[in-house]
PDB file of C-alpha atoms in Angstrom:
ATOM      1  CA  MET A   1     -14.510  24.372   0.984  1.00  0.00           C
ATOM      2  CA  THR A   2     -12.374  26.957   1.205  1.00  0.00           C
ATOM      3  CA  GLY A   3     -10.629  29.157  -1.517  1.00  0.00           C
ATOM      4  CA  PHE A   4      -7.666  26.702  -1.913  1.00  0.00           C
ATOM      5  CA  GLY A   5     -10.615  23.870  -2.260  1.00  0.00           C
ATOM      6  CA  ILE A   6      -9.584  22.279   1.185  1.00  0.00           C
ATOM      7  CA  PRO A   7     -12.654  21.054   2.887  1.00  0.00           C
ATOM      8  CA  ARG A   8     -14.069  22.831   6.202  1.00  0.00           C
ATOM      9  CA  PRO A   9     -12.580  21.210   9.362  1.00  0.00           C
ATOM     10  CA  GLU A  10     -15.724  18.687  10.348  1.00  0.00           C
ATOM     11  CA  VAL A  11     -14.982  17.017   6.872  1.00  0.00           C
ATOM     12  CA  LEU A  12     -11.209  16.636   7.180  1.00  0.00           C
ATOM     13  CA  GLU A  13     -12.066  15.836  10.985  1.00  0.00           C
ATOM     14  CA  ALA A  14     -14.912  12.601   9.436  1.00  0.00           C
ATOM     15  CA  ARG A  15     -11.939  12.177   6.927  1.00  0.00           C
ATOM     16  CA  GLN A  16      -9.118  11.644   9.627  1.00  0.00           C
ATOM     17  CA  LYS A  17     -11.479   9.721  11.912  1.00  0.00           C
ATOM     18  CA  LEU A  18     -12.472   6.874   9.217  1.00  0.00           C
ATOM     19  CA  VAL A  19      -8.464   7.094   8.188  1.00  0.00           C
ATOM     20  CA  LEU A  20      -7.489   6.156  11.549  1.00  0.00           C
ATOM     21  CA  ASP A  21     -10.895   3.784  12.195  1.00  0.00           C
ATOM     22  CA  HIS A  22      -9.274   2.045   8.669  1.00  0.00           C
ATOM     23  CA  PHE A  23      -5.619   1.897  10.284  1.00  0.00           C
ATOM     24  CA  ARG A  24      -6.844   0.862  13.671  1.00  0.00           C
ATOM     25  CA  ASP A  25      -9.149  -2.087  12.125  1.00  0.00           C
ATOM     26  CA  GLU A  26      -6.670  -3.048   9.815  1.00  0.00           C
ATOM     27  CA  VAL A  27      -4.012  -3.724  12.519  1.00  0.00           C
ATOM     28  CA  ALA A  28      -6.954  -5.725  14.589  1.00  0.00           C
ATOM     29  CA  GLN A  29      -7.016  -7.779  11.254  1.00  0.00           C
ATOM     30  CA  ASP A  30     -11.191  -6.846  12.010  1.00  0.00           C
ATOM     31  CA  TRP A  31     -11.578  -7.265   7.847  1.00  0.00           C
ATOM     32  CA  ASP A  32     -15.746  -6.599   8.084  1.00  0.00           C
ATOM     33  CA  ALA A  33     -14.887  -3.490   9.989  1.00  0.00           C
ATOM     34  CA  THR A  34     -12.204  -2.514   7.339  1.00  0.00           C
ATOM     35  CA  LEU A  35     -14.248  -3.083   4.278  1.00  0.00           C
ATOM     36  CA  SER A  36     -16.876  -0.733   5.937  1.00  0.00           C
ATOM     37  CA  THR A  37     -14.603   2.346   5.427  1.00  0.00           C
ATOM     38  CA  PHE A  38     -14.983   1.476   1.721  1.00  0.00           C
ATOM     39  CA  PRO A  39     -18.448   2.177  -0.490  1.00  0.00           C
ATOM     40  CA  HIS A  40     -16.693  -0.419  -2.994  1.00  0.00           C
ATOM     41  CA  PRO A  41     -12.747  -1.569  -1.767  1.00  0.00           C
ATOM     42  CA  HIS A  42     -10.300  -0.435  -3.873  1.00  0.00           C
ATOM     43  CA  TYR A  43      -6.828  -0.766  -2.971  1.00  0.00           C
ATOM     44  CA  GLU A  44      -3.484   0.477  -5.314  1.00  0.00           C
ATOM     45  CA  VAL A  45      -0.428  -0.718  -4.750  1.00  0.00           C
ATOM     46  CA  ILE A  46       2.180   0.836  -6.637  1.00  0.00           C
ATOM     47  CA  ALA A  47       5.408  -1.102  -5.775  1.00  0.00           C
ATOM     48  CA  THR A  48       4.250  -4.112  -7.008  1.00  0.00           C
ATOM     49  CA  MET A  49       1.889  -2.326  -9.953  1.00  0.00           C
ATOM     50  CA  THR A  50      -1.552  -4.285  -8.275  1.00  0.00           C
ATOM     51  CA  VAL A  51      -4.788  -3.350  -8.093  1.00  0.00           C
ATOM     52  CA  HIS A  52      -7.272  -5.004  -5.607  1.00  0.00           C
ATOM     53  CA  ASP A  53     -10.427  -3.748  -6.884  1.00  0.00           C
ATOM     54  CA  GLY A  54     -14.110  -5.139  -4.808  1.00  0.00           C
ATOM     55  CA  GLU A  55     -14.207  -6.708  -1.963  1.00  0.00           C
ATOM     56  CA  SER A  56     -13.410 -10.288  -2.833  1.00  0.00           C
ATOM     57  CA  ALA A  57      -9.863  -9.011  -4.162  1.00  0.00           C
ATOM     58  CA  VAL A  58      -9.259  -6.904  -1.318  1.00  0.00           C
ATOM     59  CA  ARG A  59     -10.098  -9.655   1.449  1.00  0.00           C
ATOM     60  CA  GLY A  60      -7.425 -11.768  -0.812  1.00  0.00           C
ATOM     61  CA  TYR A  61      -4.770  -9.290  -0.380  1.00  0.00           C
ATOM     62  CA  TYR A  62      -5.387  -8.618   3.403  1.00  0.00           C
ATOM     63  CA  HIS A  63      -5.219 -12.708   3.550  1.00  0.00           C
ATOM     64  CA  ASP A  64      -2.076 -12.892   1.385  1.00  0.00           C
ATOM     65  CA  THR A  65      -0.590  -9.733   3.184  1.00  0.00           C
ATOM     66  CA  ARG A  66      -1.353 -11.817   6.660  1.00  0.00           C
ATOM     67  CA  THR A  67      -0.075 -14.997   5.759  1.00  0.00           C
ATOM     68  CA  ALA A  68       2.840 -13.539   4.965  1.00  0.00           C
ATOM     69  CA  PHE A  69       3.355 -11.229   7.728  1.00  0.00           C
ATOM     70  CA  PRO A  70       0.783 -12.322  10.240  1.00  0.00           C
ATOM     71  CA  ASP A  71       2.016  -9.640  13.263  1.00  0.00           C
ATOM     72  CA  GLN A  72       2.143  -6.795  10.136  1.00  0.00           C
ATOM     73  CA  ARG A  73       1.226  -3.528  12.097  1.00  0.00           C
ATOM     74  CA  HIS A  74       1.503   0.492  11.519  1.00  0.00           C
ATOM     75  CA  GLU A  75       3.406   3.349  13.445  1.00  0.00           C
ATOM     76  CA  LEU A  76       1.876   6.682  11.993  1.00  0.00           C
ATOM     77  CA  ILE A  77       4.467   9.117  11.367  1.00  0.00           C
ATOM     78  CA  ALA A  78       2.220  11.934   9.832  1.00  0.00           C
ATOM     79  CA  LEU A  79      -1.089  12.786   8.482  1.00  0.00           C
ATOM     80  CA  ARG A  80      -2.020  15.684   6.148  1.00  0.00           C
ATOM     81  CA  HIS A  81      -5.601  16.604   4.466  1.00  0.00           C
ATOM     82  CA  SER A  82      -5.751  17.867   1.032  1.00  0.00           C
ATOM     83  CA  ALA A  83      -8.580  18.736  -1.487  1.00  0.00           C
ATOM     84  CA  ASP A  84      -9.717  15.177  -1.735  1.00  0.00           C
ATOM     85  CA  ALA A  85      -7.590  13.085  -0.252  1.00  0.00           C
ATOM     86  CA  VAL A  86      -5.874  12.126   3.414  1.00  0.00           C
ATOM     87  CA  ILE A  87      -2.014  11.588   3.181  1.00  0.00           C
ATOM     88  CA  VAL A  88      -0.487   9.130   5.552  1.00  0.00           C
ATOM     89  CA  GLU A  89       3.043   8.474   6.047  1.00  0.00           C
ATOM     90  CA  PHE A  90       3.731   5.728   8.465  1.00  0.00           C
ATOM     91  CA  TRP A  91       5.792   2.703   9.267  1.00  0.00           C
ATOM     92  CA  LEU A  92       4.845  -0.813   8.441  1.00  0.00           C
ATOM     93  CA  LEU A  93       6.278  -3.487  10.487  1.00  0.00           C
ATOM     94  CA  GLY A  94       6.345  -7.499  10.218  1.00  0.00           C
ATOM     95  CA  THR A  95       7.792 -10.260  10.860  1.00  0.00           C
ATOM     96  CA  HIS A  96       8.115 -12.307   7.334  1.00  0.00           C
ATOM     97  CA  LEU A  97       6.751 -15.613   8.529  1.00  0.00           C
ATOM     98  CA  GLY A  98       5.040 -17.210   5.195  1.00  0.00           C
ATOM     99  CA  PRO A  99       4.896 -16.718   1.957  1.00  0.00           C
ATOM    100  CA  PHE A 100       4.895 -13.016   0.166  1.00  0.00           C
ATOM    101  CA  GLY A 101       4.198 -13.672  -3.191  1.00  0.00           C
ATOM    102  CA  LYS A 102       6.950 -16.079  -4.944  1.00  0.00           C
ATOM    103  CA  LEU A 103       8.895 -15.285  -1.893  1.00  0.00           C
ATOM    104  CA  PRO A 104       9.193 -18.130   0.973  1.00  0.00           C
ATOM    105  CA  PRO A 105       9.277 -16.891   4.091  1.00  0.00           C
ATOM    106  CA  THR A 106      12.963 -15.616   5.694  1.00  0.00           C
ATOM    107  CA  GLY A 107      11.758 -15.149   9.226  1.00  0.00           C
ATOM    108  CA  SER A 108      13.155 -11.590   8.899  1.00  0.00           C
ATOM    109  CA  LYS A 109      11.559  -8.320  10.831  1.00  0.00           C
ATOM    110  CA  PHE A 110      11.016  -5.256   8.713  1.00  0.00           C
ATOM    111  CA  ARG A 111      10.246  -1.756   8.985  1.00  0.00           C
ATOM    112  CA  VAL A 112       9.644   0.196   5.821  1.00  0.00           C
ATOM    113  CA  ARG A 113       8.429   3.256   5.234  1.00  0.00           C
ATOM    114  CA  MET A 114       5.290   4.170   3.605  1.00  0.00           C
ATOM    115  CA  THR A 115       2.668   6.612   2.280  1.00  0.00           C
ATOM    116  CA  ALA A 116      -1.017   5.792   1.720  1.00  0.00           C
ATOM    117  CA  TYR A 117      -3.449   8.500   0.102  1.00  0.00           C
ATOM    118  CA  PHE A 118      -6.458   7.817   0.905  1.00  0.00           C
ATOM    119  CA  ILE A 119      -8.841   9.427  -2.067  1.00  0.00           C
ATOM    120  CA  PHE A 120     -12.361  10.672  -1.173  1.00  0.00           C
ATOM    121  CA  ASP A 121     -15.112  11.120  -4.184  1.00  0.00           C
ATOM    122  CA  ALA A 122     -17.546  14.205  -4.331  1.00  0.00           C
ATOM    123  CA  GLY A 123     -19.537  12.466  -1.976  1.00  0.00           C
ATOM    124  CA  GLU A 124     -17.265  12.251   0.801  1.00  0.00           C
ATOM    125  CA  ASN A 125     -17.180   8.493   0.733  1.00  0.00           C
ATOM    126  CA  LEU A 126     -13.751   6.524   0.680  1.00  0.00           C
ATOM    127  CA  VAL A 127     -13.124   5.457  -3.029  1.00  0.00           C
ATOM    128  CA  CYS A 128      -9.426   4.247  -2.908  1.00  0.00           C
ATOM    129  CA  GLU A 129      -6.088   3.894  -0.805  1.00  0.00           C
ATOM    130  CA  ARG A 130      -3.186   4.138  -2.923  1.00  0.00           C
ATOM    131  CA  ILE A 131      -0.203   2.945  -1.483  1.00  0.00           C
ATOM    132  CA  TYR A 132       3.858   3.617  -1.831  1.00  0.00           C
ATOM    133  CA  PHE A 133       6.310   2.316  -0.943  1.00  0.00           C
ATOM    134  CA  ASP A 134      10.193   1.572  -1.801  1.00  0.00           C
ATOM    135  CA  THR A 135      10.574  -2.121  -2.978  1.00  0.00           C
ATOM    136  CA  LEU A 136      13.990  -2.329  -2.536  1.00  0.00           C
ATOM    137  CA  SER A 137      14.159  -1.207   1.285  1.00  0.00           C
ATOM    138  CA  LEU A 138      11.263  -3.884   2.332  1.00  0.00           C
ATOM    139  CA  LEU A 139      13.504  -6.863  -0.116  1.00  0.00           C
ATOM    140  CA  LYS A 140      16.849  -5.515   1.906  1.00  0.00           C
ATOM    141  CA  GLN A 141      15.736  -6.036   4.661  1.00  0.00           C
ATOM    142  CA  LEU A 142      13.556  -9.738   4.296  1.00  0.00           C
ATOM    143  CA  VAL A 143      16.867 -11.183   2.728  1.00  0.00           C
ATOM    144  CA  GLY A 144      19.158  -9.260   4.920  1.00  0.00           C
ATOM    145  CA  GLY A 145      18.582 -11.366   7.837  1.00  0.00           C
ATOM    146  CA  ILE A 146      19.450 -14.264   6.651  1.00  0.00           C
ATOM    147  CA  ASP A 147      23.003 -15.438   7.125  1.00  0.00           C
ATOM    148  CA  LYS A 148      24.173 -16.038   3.975  1.00  0.00           C
ATOM    149  CA  ARG A 149      27.418 -18.032   5.231  1.00  0.00           C
ATOM    150  CA  LYS A 150      25.304 -21.450   6.792  1.00  0.00           C
ATOM    151  CA  PRO A 151      25.279 -23.958   3.980  1.00  0.00           C
ATOM    152  CA  LYS A 152      21.554 -24.602   5.318  1.00  0.00           C
ATOM    153  CA  ASN A 153      20.399 -20.856   4.413  1.00  0.00           C
ATOM    154  CA  TRP A 154      21.510 -21.580   0.916  1.00  0.00           C
ATOM    155  CA  LEU A 155      18.607 -23.203  -0.771  1.00  0.00           C
ATOM    156  CA  LEU A 156      16.474 -20.582   0.682  1.00  0.00           C
ATOM    157  CA  LEU A 157      18.617 -18.050  -0.844  1.00  0.00           C
ATOM    158  CA  VAL A 158      17.971 -19.802  -4.521  1.00  0.00           C
ATOM    159  CA  ARG A 159      14.180 -20.058  -3.767  1.00  0.00           C
ATOM    160  CA  LEU A 160      14.207 -16.713  -2.767  1.00  0.00           C
ATOM    161  CA  VAL A 161      16.345 -15.262  -6.378  1.00  0.00           C
ATOM    162  CA  ARG A 162      13.832 -17.634  -8.261  1.00  0.00           C
ATOM    163  CA  GLY A 163      10.822 -15.918  -6.940  1.00  0.00           C
ATOM    164  CA  LEU A 164      12.222 -12.467  -7.529  1.00  0.00           C
ATOM    165  CA  LEU A 165      13.098 -13.251 -10.846  1.00  0.00           C
ATOM    166  CA  ALA A 166       9.868 -14.575 -11.331  1.00  0.00           C
ATOM    167  CA  MET A 167       8.004 -11.662 -10.200  1.00  0.00           C
ATOM    168  CA  THR A 168       9.977  -9.423 -12.649  1.00  0.00           C
ATOM    169  CA  GLY A 169       7.984 -10.964 -15.546  1.00  0.00           C
ATOM    170  CA  GLU A 170       4.800  -9.983 -13.908  1.00  0.00           C
ATOM    171  CA  GLN A 171       2.863  -7.194 -16.003  1.00  0.00           C
ATOM    172  CA  PRO A 172       1.654  -4.034 -14.098  1.00  0.00           C
ATOM    173  CA  ASP A 173      -2.182  -3.317 -13.990  1.00  0.00           C
ATOM    174  CA  ARG A 174      -2.779  -1.603 -17.092  1.00  0.00           C
ATOM    175  CA  ARG A 175      -4.918   0.475 -14.588  1.00  0.00           C
ATOM    176  CA  LEU A 176      -1.722   1.925 -13.223  1.00  0.00           C
ATOM    177  CA  VAL A 177      -0.134   2.679 -16.110  1.00  0.00           C
ATOM    178  CA  GLU A 178      -2.536   4.138 -18.699  1.00  0.00           C
ATOM    179  CA  THR A 179      -2.985   7.151 -16.766  1.00  0.00           C
ATOM    180  CA  THR A 180      -3.724  10.747 -18.359  1.00  0.00           C
ATOM    181  CA  GLU A 181      -2.683  14.467 -17.221  1.00  0.00           C
ATOM    182  CA  PRO A 182      -5.130  16.132 -15.557  1.00  0.00           C
ATOM    183  CA  ALA A 183      -6.857  19.008 -17.717  1.00  0.00           C
ATOM    184  CA  GLY A 184      -4.878  22.326 -17.500  1.00  0.00           C
ATOM    185  CA  LEU A 185      -1.954  20.901 -15.835  1.00  0.00           C
ATOM    186  CA  THR A 186       1.244  20.973 -17.864  1.00  0.00           C
ATOM    187  CA  GLY A 187       4.705  20.212 -16.888  1.00  0.00           C
ATOM    188  CA  PRO A 188       8.456  18.804 -18.371  1.00  0.00           C
ATOM    189  CA  GLY A 189       7.883  17.424 -21.634  1.00  0.00           C
ATOM    190  CA  SER A 190       4.299  18.668 -22.119  1.00  0.00           C
ATOM    191  CA  PRO A 191       3.170  20.923 -24.521  1.00  0.00           C
ATOM    192  CA  ALA A 192       2.386  24.329 -23.591  1.00  0.00           C
ATOM    193  CA  PRO A 193      -1.734  25.048 -23.794  1.00  0.00           C
ATOM    194  CA  GLY A 194      -2.712  27.087 -26.920  1.00  0.00           C
TER     195      GLY A 194
END
């Protein structure tokens, strides 16, 4: 590592290759290849406050998201390196053709800007993909494509509102909210050291 804790260039190149292979395999829906990038698959989706831990849970996540958005794909914006992660900004695109959680399909297309942190352990194993995005941006596009003046769409709108209301009662995964501040760091509202 360098003085700032950034790994050597060959480590960064290996991480970047793994992450780009992971992205490519997700778009191709080659789940075996995608899962092979992790020793233990683990996704954290911050916008929905959900964790998908282990091969079965991650396969379920892939199944559910590709049922909702069968043409889901990415457009990379930027890729950055940190001491223990590759950080990728990208557009996620797709068409809402199946149920998305409790939301019925709308047929709407979406394009949402996202950030994913691919986190590596000390042995250079991918241990987590942590995804951030603005839920409202996605929902506006899924619902915004519906012609609300047509009576035939009113039932769909009612079902969407019911689905959204049902989702607001879901509890966040405790692993995402019960966090502790790293040792040696202080910030606004933190007591000063000493």
